[in-house]
Amino acid sequence: MDAAKDFAGGTVGGIAGLLVGQPFDVLRIRAQTLWVQRQGTALSHAMEMLGKEGVLSLFKGVVPPMLGNGFQNAVLFFAYGTAMRAISPDGKVDEASLAMVTIAGSIGGFCCSFVTGPVELLKVRQQVDEKKTGLGTVSLVKSMVTAEGFSGIYRGLFATLVRDVPSYGFYFCSYEQIRRLYAGHAGCSLLEVPGSVDFLAGGVGGCLSWTVIYPIDVVKSRLQMEREGSVREGFFRCAKRIFSTEGWRVFGKGLGLTVARAFPVNATIFYFHGLTVKALNLIQESYVSVKVGTG
C-alpha cells in the first residue's frame, strides 16, 4: 500500500511541478544549445524568442513531459520509497541514515532514467526548433524510429544515467536532511513535519542537486539535440569536444535559469507528493475505522 501511495504522490507532484517549470525549462535548453554562440544575455535572447515565436514558445515541448512527467516522478518516488523500506532498519524509513537515503535516491534516479531519457529527448528536439510550427510529438517519434529504429528514442540514455543516479541521491539526501533538522528543532517526528517544510526542503534540494550536476546536463542536451541519422557521439568525446572548442564557461550556460526554475518546481513536487500521501493515509485510516466499526 505504501508503494501505491508513493506512485500516486509522484504522479500528482510531477504534473504540478511541470506546470510550474515548463517556461524556465525551454529557456534552459535554449541557453545550453542554440544561444551558446550568440552575443547577448539570456534575458535578451528570451525577449527575442518571444518576439519572433510568440508567448506559446515558452511551452514548446510541453506534450512529451505532460504525458511522461507524472509517470517519471511516479517511478522515481515508487523506486525511492521501495528502496528506502528495503534498506532501512526493520523497514522503518524514519530511522534510515542519510547514507541509506542517498543510496535509495540513486536507485530511484537509475529507475526513472529509462523514462526520463526518451521524454527529455523529445522535449529537447522540440524546444530547439525555432520555427513557430515544428513537428508534433507523434510525428517526431515516427521520424526518429524510422531513421534509427526503436533505439533512437534512447539517444543520450547513458548521459541521463550519469546525471540522474548521483543527482537524485544528492537530491533526496538534501531534502531529508532539512526535514530532520526541522524535526529535531521542533521536537516532532518526521511524519509530523508540515507541508511548508516539505516545500522548502524540496526547493533547496532541487537547487543544490542541479548546481552539482549541471555540466553533465549540458553534455546530455547537446547529445540529444543531434538529429536522427547523424553519427552518435559518446558522452566523454562530446564533453571533450565542447571543452576544447567552447571553453569551460559553456558548462555553466543557463545555470542561473535552471536554479531559478529548480526551487519552485521541486518545492511543488515534494509539497504535492506529501499532500497526496497524507490524503491517502487519511482515506485509508477512515476506511479501516469504518470497516472495524461495521465488523
XYZ file of N, CA, C and O in Angstrom, residues 27-122:
384
model
N 13.788 27.868 -21.718
C 14.904 28.825 -21.715
C 16.219 28.124 -21.362
O 17.275 28.444 -21.918
N 16.176 27.156 -20.448
C 17.385 26.411 -20.079
C 17.953 25.663 -21.275
O 19.166 25.732 -21.550
N 17.092 24.954 -22.000
C 17.560 24.175 -23.149
C 18.120 25.090 -24.232
O 19.162 24.810 -24.827
N 17.443 26.213 -24.484
C 17.949 27.160 -25.488
C 19.314 27.705 -25.079
O 20.211 27.854 -25.902
N 19.474 28.014 -23.779
C 20.741 28.578 -23.297
C 21.879 27.571 -23.434
O 23.028 27.949 -23.683
N 21.564 26.288 -23.287
C 22.596 25.253 -23.383
C 22.970 24.918 -24.816
O 24.042 24.361 -25.063
N 22.106 25.248 -25.758
C 22.311 24.789 -27.139
C 22.364 25.946 -28.136
O 23.432 26.360 -28.574
N 21.222 26.506 -28.480
C 21.142 27.480 -29.569
C 21.801 28.813 -29.257
O 22.330 29.476 -30.151
N 21.775 29.237 -27.987
C 22.257 30.582 -27.655
C 23.734 30.642 -27.283
O 24.265 31.717 -27.038
N 24.390 29.487 -27.259
C 25.771 29.433 -26.801
C 26.690 30.312 -27.641
O 27.545 31.031 -27.124
N 26.511 30.292 -28.978
C 27.406 31.024 -29.877
C 26.910 32.438 -30.181
O 27.499 33.131 -31.011
N 25.855 32.868 -29.544
C 25.287 34.181 -29.845
C 25.647 35.201 -28.777
O 25.766 34.880 -27.610
N 25.814 36.419 -29.214
C 26.118 37.514 -28.288
C 24.855 37.938 -27.540
O 23.763 37.903 -28.095
N 25.023 38.365 -26.293
C 23.879 38.847 -25.527
C 23.628 38.012 -24.288
O 24.224 36.955 -24.089
N 22.716 38.488 -23.457
C 22.376 37.799 -22.221
C 21.211 36.845 -22.442
O 20.523 36.902 -23.467
N 20.990 35.992 -21.459
C 19.862 35.067 -21.539
C 18.542 35.837 -21.634
O 17.624 35.436 -22.359
N 18.468 36.971 -20.917
C 17.245 37.772 -20.941
C 17.003 38.356 -22.331
O 15.868 38.331 -22.830
N 18.063 38.870 -22.975
C 17.896 39.454 -24.308
C 17.497 38.380 -25.323
O 16.673 38.618 -26.202
N 18.073 37.186 -25.188
C 17.705 36.089 -26.088
C 16.254 35.668 -25.853
O 15.526 35.358 -26.805
N 15.842 35.656 -24.588
C 14.470 35.270 -24.264
C 13.471 36.263 -24.853
O 12.440 35.866 -25.425
N 13.785 37.545 -24.748
C 12.898 38.575 -25.313
C 12.822 38.452 -26.829
O 11.757 38.634 -27.441
N 13.964 38.155 -27.453
C 13.990 37.978 -28.911
C 13.148 36.766 -29.316
O 12.406 36.808 -30.297
N 13.251 35.689 -28.533
C 12.471 34.488 -28.810
C 10.981 34.775 -28.722
O 10.198 34.357 -29.587
N 10.575 35.509 -27.686
C 9.157 35.840 -27.524
C 8.662 36.705 -28.672
O 7.529 36.554 -29.139
N 9.527 37.622 -29.151
C 9.142 38.489 -30.267
C 8.967 37.722 -31.562
O 8.040 37.995 -32.341
N 9.836 36.761 -31.805
C 9.807 36.009 -33.065
C 8.814 34.850 -33.045
O 8.161 34.560 -34.041
N 8.729 34.174 -31.900
C 7.975 32.924 -31.855
C 6.701 32.988 -31.025
O 5.905 32.049 -31.030
N 6.523 34.102 -30.297
C 5.307 34.261 -29.517
C 5.410 33.659 -28.119
O 6.337 32.921 -27.804
N 4.428 33.976 -27.288
C 4.406 33.524 -25.897
C 4.315 32.003 -25.801
O 4.888 31.391 -24.894
N 3.635 31.381 -26.754
C 3.470 29.930 -26.710
C 4.796 29.192 -26.879
O 4.881 27.991 -26.594
N 5.834 29.901 -27.340
C 7.150 29.260 -27.467
C 7.679 28.821 -26.105
O 8.511 27.917 -26.017
N 7.201 29.465 -25.033
C 7.613 29.080 -23.679
C 7.066 27.714 -23.281
O 7.486 27.131 -22.276
N 6.120 27.207 -24.064
C 5.532 25.909 -23.758
C 5.814 24.893 -24.865
O 5.135 23.879 -24.974
N 6.865 25.185 -25.676
C 7.278 24.208 -26.674
C 7.788 22.960 -25.971
O 8.491 23.040 -24.975
N 7.435 21.818 -26.521
C 7.889 20.568 -25.932
C 7.158 20.180 -24.668
O 7.620 19.312 -23.918
N 5.992 20.794 -24.414
C 5.279 20.500 -23.168
C 4.546 19.160 -23.218
O 4.310 18.539 -22.189
N 4.210 18.706 -24.448
C 3.421 17.473 -24.561
C 4.185 16.239 -24.074
O 3.648 15.457 -23.282
N 5.453 16.018 -24.516
C 6.155 14.829 -24.009
C 6.242 14.771 -22.482
O 5.895 13.747 -21.889
N 6.688 15.863 -21.813
C 6.729 15.774 -20.353
C 5.351 15.728 -19.714
O 5.188 15.134 -18.643
N 4.334 16.343 -20.349
C 2.985 16.275 -19.789
C 2.504 14.824 -19.775
O 1.865 14.367 -18.818
N 2.872 14.085 -20.840
C 2.500 12.678 -20.909
C 3.388 11.819 -20.007
O 2.947 10.824 -19.447
N 4.661 12.229 -19.885
C 5.604 11.377 -19.180
C 6.053 11.847 -17.819
O 6.589 11.055 -17.032
N 5.871 13.139 -17.495
C 6.424 13.668 -16.256
C 5.765 13.073 -15.012
O 6.426 12.772 -14.021
N 4.436 12.922 -15.085
C 3.738 12.307 -13.964
C 4.226 10.883 -13.750
O 4.528 10.474 -12.622
N 4.342 10.130 -14.843
C 4.809 8.743 -14.754
C 6.270 8.688 -14.313
O 6.656 7.836 -13.517
N 7.081 9.617 -14.835
C 8.503 9.684 -14.479
C 8.678 9.869 -12.971
O 9.463 9.162 -12.330
N 7.965 10.822 -12.393
C 8.067 11.062 -10.954
C 7.407 9.958 -10.148
O 7.824 9.677 -9.021
N 6.385 9.326 -10.732
C 5.766 8.186 -10.067
C 6.783 7.058 -9.923
O 6.915 6.444 -8.852
N 7.524 6.783 -11.007
C 8.560 5.746 -10.973
C 9.657 6.135 -9.985
O 10.138 5.301 -9.209
N 10.054 7.417 -9.998
C 11.104 7.899 -9.097
C 10.728 7.680 -7.633
O 11.488 7.075 -6.862
N 9.555 8.169 -7.227
C 9.154 8.058 -5.822
C 8.808 6.615 -5.438
O 9.035 6.207 -4.302
N 8.275 5.860 -6.398
C 7.992 4.443 -6.146
C 9.291 3.683 -5.877
O 9.401 2.930 -4.893
N 10.296 3.880 -6.745
C 11.574 3.186 -6.593
C 12.307 3.658 -5.336
O 12.878 2.852 -4.596
N 12.272 4.968 -5.096
C 12.922 5.517 -3.897
C 12.281 4.974 -2.624
O 12.975 4.515 -1.711
N 10.954 5.031 -2.569
C 10.240 4.555 -1.383
C 10.448 3.072 -1.149
O 10.649 2.627 -0.010
N 10.414 2.294 -2.228
C 10.618 0.842 -2.112
C 12.029 0.536 -1.619
O 12.227 -0.326 -0.751
N 13.011 1.247 -2.184
C 14.408 1.042 -1.765
C 14.601 1.449 -0.305
O 15.306 0.768 0.454
N 13.975 2.544 0.102
C 14.086 3.002 1.483
C 13.541 1.956 2.456
O 14.153 1.655 3.486
N 12.390 1.386 2.136
C 11.793 0.385 3.022
C 12.621 -0.905 3.044
O 12.633 -1.625 4.040
N 13.325 -1.164 1.937
C 14.125 -2.388 1.842
C 15.428 -2.288 2.632
O 15.872 -3.278 3.228
N 16.057 -1.111 2.639
C 17.380 -0.992 3.275
C 17.337 -0.349 4.657
O 18.335 -0.357 5.367
N 16.182 0.199 5.052
C 16.072 0.809 6.379
C 16.003 -0.263 7.463
O 15.529 -1.372 7.212
N 16.457 0.043 8.672
C 16.394 -0.927 9.774
C 14.959 -1.356 10.056
O 14.104 -0.521 10.372
N 14.679 -2.633 9.859
C 13.323 -3.185 10.078
C 12.268 -2.468 9.239
O 11.088 -2.434 9.611
N 12.681 -1.885 8.124
C 11.739 -1.210 7.249
C 11.250 0.127 7.754
O 10.334 0.722 7.177
N 11.851 0.636 8.842
C 11.442 1.922 9.421
C 12.229 3.048 8.756
O 13.380 3.315 9.115
N 11.600 3.733 7.798
C 12.310 4.727 6.984
C 12.745 5.943 7.797
O 13.712 6.617 7.432
N 12.032 6.232 8.897
C 12.421 7.387 9.705
C 13.688 7.135 10.510
O 14.252 8.050 11.104
N 14.143 5.867 10.525
C 15.381 5.523 11.225
C 16.547 5.309 10.263
O 17.650 4.955 10.681
N 16.316 5.522 8.986
C 17.363 5.323 7.978
C 18.416 6.417 8.091
O 18.106 7.580 8.372
N 19.668 6.061 7.859
C 20.743 7.050 7.860
C 20.705 7.840 6.558
O 20.067 7.431 5.578
N 21.402 8.977 6.540
C 21.454 9.782 5.315
C 22.166 9.035 4.189
O 21.867 9.252 3.006
N 23.093 8.151 4.545
C 23.757 7.328 3.525
C 22.740 6.408 2.853
O 22.756 6.222 1.617
N 21.826 5.852 3.654
C 20.771 4.995 3.105
C 19.837 5.798 2.215
O 19.395 5.328 1.157
N 19.526 7.019 2.632
C 18.670 7.905 1.830
C 19.329 8.176 0.479
O 18.677 8.153 -0.572
N 20.638 8.434 0.503
C 21.377 8.718 -0.724
C 21.371 7.518 -1.665
O 21.148 7.666 -2.883
N 21.579 6.335 -1.121
C 21.566 5.108 -1.935
C 20.180 4.902 -2.546
O 20.048 4.598 -3.737
N 19.146 5.062 -1.727
C 17.774 4.884 -2.221
C 17.445 5.911 -3.301
O 16.799 5.601 -4.307
N 17.903 7.162 -3.123
C 17.680 8.196 -4.122
C 18.369 7.861 -5.429
O 17.806 8.080 -6.520
N 19.581 7.321 -5.356
C 20.318 6.932 -6.565
C 19.627 5.779 -7.283
O 19.582 5.749 -8.522
N 19.066 4.852 -6.523
C 18.298 3.751 -7.128
C 17.073 4.308 -7.846
O 16.738 3.894 -8.962
N 16.399 5.266 -7.195
C 15.262 5.920 -7.841
C 15.671 6.623 -9.119
O 14.972 6.547 -10.141
N 16.821 7.315 -9.086
C 17.318 8.003 -10.275
C 17.631 7.047 -11.401
O 17.341 7.323 -12.575
N 18.220 5.894 -11.074
C 18.527 4.880 -12.088
C 17.246 4.390 -12.759
O 17.163 4.311 -13.981
N 16.254 4.050 -11.951
C 14.999 3.509 -12.499
C 14.260 4.512 -13.371
O 13.786 4.178 -14.461
N 14.167 5.766 -12.906
C 13.377 6.743 -13.666
C 14.110 7.248 -14.911
O 13.492 7.824 -15.794
N 15.430 7.003 -15.015
C 16.188 7.442 -16.188
C 15.661 6.813 -17.474
O 15.727 7.423 -18.543
N 15.114 5.607 -17.369
C 14.624 4.912 -18.553
C 13.302 5.510 -19.053
O 12.877 5.231 -20.175
N 12.671 6.318 -18.210
C 11.503 7.098 -18.627
C 11.942 8.516 -18.994
O 11.524 9.080 -20.017
N 12.814 9.079 -18.170
C 13.279 10.452 -18.364
C 14.001 10.633 -19.692
O 13.808 11.639 -20.386
N 14.853 9.649 -20.063
C 15.655 9.766 -21.283
C 14.824 10.053 -22.529
O 15.029 11.077 -23.200
N 13.867 9.183 -22.886
C 13.044 9.436 -24.067
C 12.193 10.702 -23.967
O 12.041 11.437 -24.942
N 11.646 10.972 -22.767
C 10.814 12.167 -22.585
C 11.630 13.432 -22.840
O 11.203 14.338 -23.555
N 12.832 13.494 -22.268
C 13.660 14.684 -22.434
C 14.233 14.787 -23.844
O 14.463 15.887 -24.342
N 14.460 13.655 -24.499
C 14.921 13.690 -25.887
C 13.887 14.375 -26.774
O 14.210 15.281 -27.559
N 12.635 13.969 -26.647
C 11.558 14.587 -27.428
C 11.402 16.060 -27.076
O 11.218 16.913 -27.950
